[in-house]
Every structure is written in C-alpha cells, then in structure tokens.
Coordinates of C-alpha atoms in Angstrom, one line a residue:
D1 CA 56.8 130.7 151.6
A2 CA 59.1 128.5 149.7
V3 CA 60.7 129.2 146.2
D4 CA 60.3 125.6 144.7
E5 CA 58.6 126.5 141.5
A6 CA 59.9 125.9 137.8
C7 CA 58.1 128.9 136.0
V8 CA 59.6 128.5 132.4
D9 CA 61.2 125.8 130.3
H10 CA 64.6 126.6 130.8
A11 CA 65.9 125.6 127.2
V12 CA 63.0 128.1 125.9
A13 CA 64.6 130.9 128.4
D14 CA 68.4 130.2 127.5
R15 CA 67.6 130.1 123.9
L16 CA 65.8 133.7 124.1
A17 CA 69.0 135.0 125.7
V18 CA 71.1 133.7 122.9
E19 CA 69.2 135.0 120.1
L20 CA 68.9 138.2 121.5
G21 CA 72.9 138.6 121.8
S22 CA 73.4 136.9 118.5
R23 CA 70.6 138.8 116.6
L24 CA 70.4 142.0 118.1
A25 CA 73.6 142.6 119.9
G26 CA 76.1 141.3 117.2
W27 CA 77.6 138.0 119.4
R28 CA 80.2 136.3 117.4
A29 CA 80.7 133.9 120.4
L30 CA 78.5 132.6 122.6
A31 CA 78.4 134.5 125.9
R32 CA 77.6 131.9 129.3
P33 CA 75.4 132.7 130.9
A34 CA 73.7 134.3 128.3
G35 CA 71.1 136.4 130.1
A36 CA 73.7 137.8 132.6
S37 CA 76.2 138.6 129.8
L38 CA 73.5 140.7 128.3
L39 CA 72.9 142.5 131.4
L40 CA 76.5 143.0 132.2
D41 CA 77.8 144.3 128.9
R42 CA 79.0 147.5 129.8
G43 CA 81.8 147.5 127.5
A44 CA 84.2 145.2 129.3
L45 CA 82.9 142.1 127.4
A46 CA 84.9 142.4 124.1
A47 CA 85.7 139.3 123.0
G48 CA 83.3 137.6 120.9
R49 CA 81.9 140.9 119.7
P50 CA 82.4 143.0 116.3
D51 CA 85.0 145.3 115.5
G52 CA 83.6 148.7 116.7
Y53 CA 81.2 147.0 119.1
D54 CA 79.3 149.6 121.0
W55 CA 77.4 148.3 124.0
R56 CA 75.0 151.4 124.3
H57 CA 73.8 150.3 120.9
A58 CA 73.5 147.1 121.4
H59 CA 71.4 147.6 124.4
Q60 CA 69.2 149.7 122.4
A61 CA 68.7 147.2 119.8
V62 CA 68.3 144.3 122.0
T63 CA 65.2 146.7 124.1
N64 CA 63.8 147.7 120.2
G65 CA 63.7 144.3 118.8
Y66 CA 63.2 141.9 122.1
D67 CA 59.4 141.9 121.2
A68 CA 60.1 140.4 117.7
V69 CA 62.8 137.8 119.0
L70 CA 60.4 136.5 121.9
T71 CA 57.6 135.9 119.3
D72 CA 60.1 133.8 117.0
V73 CA 61.6 131.9 120.0
K74 CA 58.3 131.4 121.4
A75 CA 57.2 129.9 118.0
G76 CA 60.0 127.4 118.0
G77 CA 61.5 125.9 114.8
L78 CA 64.7 128.5 114.7
E79 CA 67.7 127.0 113.5
P80 CA 70.3 127.6 116.5
P81 CA 73.0 130.3 115.8
S82 CA 76.6 128.7 115.3
F83 CA 79.3 130.0 117.5
E84 CA 83.1 129.2 116.7
D85 CA 83.9 130.6 120.3
V86 CA 82.6 130.3 123.8
C87 CA 83.1 132.9 126.1
D88 CA 82.1 132.4 130.0
V89 CA 81.5 135.2 132.4
A90 CA 82.9 135.3 135.7
A91 CA 80.4 133.6 137.9
P92 CA 80.2 136.2 141.0
A93 CA 79.1 139.0 138.4
A94 CA 77.0 136.8 136.6
A95 CA 75.2 135.8 140.0
C96 CA 74.8 139.4 140.9
A97 CA 73.3 140.4 137.8
E98 CA 70.9 137.4 137.8
A99 CA 69.9 138.7 141.3
C100 CA 69.4 142.3 140.4
L101 CA 66.8 141.0 137.6
E102 CA 65.6 138.0 139.8
S103 CA 64.6 140.1 143.1
R104 CA 62.4 142.6 140.9
F105 CA 60.8 139.7 139.0
R106 CA 59.9 137.7 142.3
A107 CA 58.8 141.2 143.5
R108 CA 55.9 141.0 141.0
D109 CA 52.2 139.1 142.0
G110 CA 52.4 135.5 140.8
F111 CA 56.0 135.0 140.6
E112 CA 57.2 134.8 144.3
R113 CA 57.5 131.0 144.2
C114 CA 59.6 130.9 141.0
S115 CA 62.8 129.1 141.1
D116 CA 63.9 130.3 138.1
G117 CA 63.6 134.2 138.4
A118 CA 66.2 135.1 136.1
R119 CA 65.4 133.0 133.3
A120 CA 61.6 133.4 133.8
A121 CA 61.8 137.4 133.7
F122 CA 63.5 137.0 130.2
L123 CA 60.1 135.1 129.1
L124 CA 57.6 136.6 131.5
A125 CA 58.6 140.1 132.1
P126 CA 60.3 141.6 128.9
D127 CA 59.5 145.0 130.3
L128 CA 61.5 144.2 133.3
V129 CA 65.0 143.1 131.2
K130 CA 64.6 146.2 129.1
A131 CA 64.5 148.2 132.1
C132 CA 67.4 146.4 133.3
L133 CA 69.3 147.5 129.9
T134 CA 68.1 151.2 130.3
P135 CA 70.3 153.4 131.9
E136 CA 69.2 155.6 135.0
T137 CA 66.9 152.8 135.8
P138 CA 67.0 150.9 139.4
C139 CA 67.8 147.5 137.7
Y140 CA 70.3 148.8 135.8
E141 CA 72.3 150.5 138.5
C142 CA 72.0 147.5 140.5
V143 CA 73.7 145.4 137.4
A144 CA 76.1 148.3 137.2
S145 CA 77.1 147.4 140.7
C146 CA 78.0 144.0 139.8
G147 CA 81.4 145.1 138.6
V148 CA 83.6 144.0 135.5
A149 CA 82.3 140.8 134.5
A150 CA 86.0 139.1 133.4
E151 CA 85.5 136.8 130.9
S152 CA 87.4 133.6 129.6
C153 CA 87.0 132.5 125.8
R154 CA 87.9 129.4 124.2
P155 CA 87.2 127.4 120.7
V156 CA 84.2 125.4 120.9
R157 CA 84.7 122.1 119.4
V158 CA 81.1 121.5 118.3
A159 CA 79.2 122.2 115.1
R160 CA 76.3 123.9 117.1
S161 CA 75.7 125.6 120.3
S162 CA 72.7 124.6 122.3
G163 CA 72.3 127.5 124.3

C-alpha cells in the first residue's frame, strides 16, 4: 500500500514538539526539527539549554508532563514561545530518529498509510513517543544508534517562532 495520507495537521504536531521542549525540557533556543531534537537529546545538544542541563531529567519531565501539554496544544489559543536563538540538528541524525519513531508508529493498525508518521506519532501515539524517551526500550535504543546530532545555532531575527 502507498503511504500517501496526511494524518495530522503539521502545524499542530510541530507546535506540540516545540511546547514539550520549551515547557518541559527547558529549551532556551528553538531546536529544529523539534520532534527529532527531543528524541535525540542524550547530552550532546547543549546549546540552547539551561546551565546544568540534565537530559535524563528532561526526558523524564517530558514523559511526565506530555499528556497535559498535548491537551493544551489540542485546545489551541496558546501564545507561541519566544526564542532568541535557533539550533538546527544535523539532518542525517534527525532523519534517523524520526525513522525509529515512524516505523513503530506505522506498524500500528490504522496508521500504515500516514505520510507524516513521525509528526502523527506525537499527536496520536503519545505512549510511543514516551517509550522512545525511556531507556532500555527498543525505540530508545534505535534512536541511540543514530549517533550524535551536531547542531548549528544562530540568533533568530524575528520576534516570534512559528515552530
């Protein structure tokens, strides 16, 4: 079967990942792509994070607070977070992390045709995203195999981030 169906609103899915990073993981800079950045963070992504940043604590905070942030994002009306800097994660590592999540998402009944599997997983399968942030799970190990995601950061010249 062809993979040809957008299963979620991409703006909402991207907004969720940015909110998880800014509200729960303590991001001070916008990490792009936000979803992959959340999955890949194993301590190497220090730019745009607070001093004394502990990625294990950030993963736990995202796991614990995910459902509340998901509810808020779905309800709409949130003021977008403001960032002074943007950090782009290396494309090969981001693609690898998204593939780890997407393959597991598409294996679930009803989601085989989603063309936006990684984004859709954030909105439709929060348990799967949480598993990818939990040590010793197959998805976590898959993401760990993606290697260090080098990032390049620069100032943002706009007042607001759109995610």
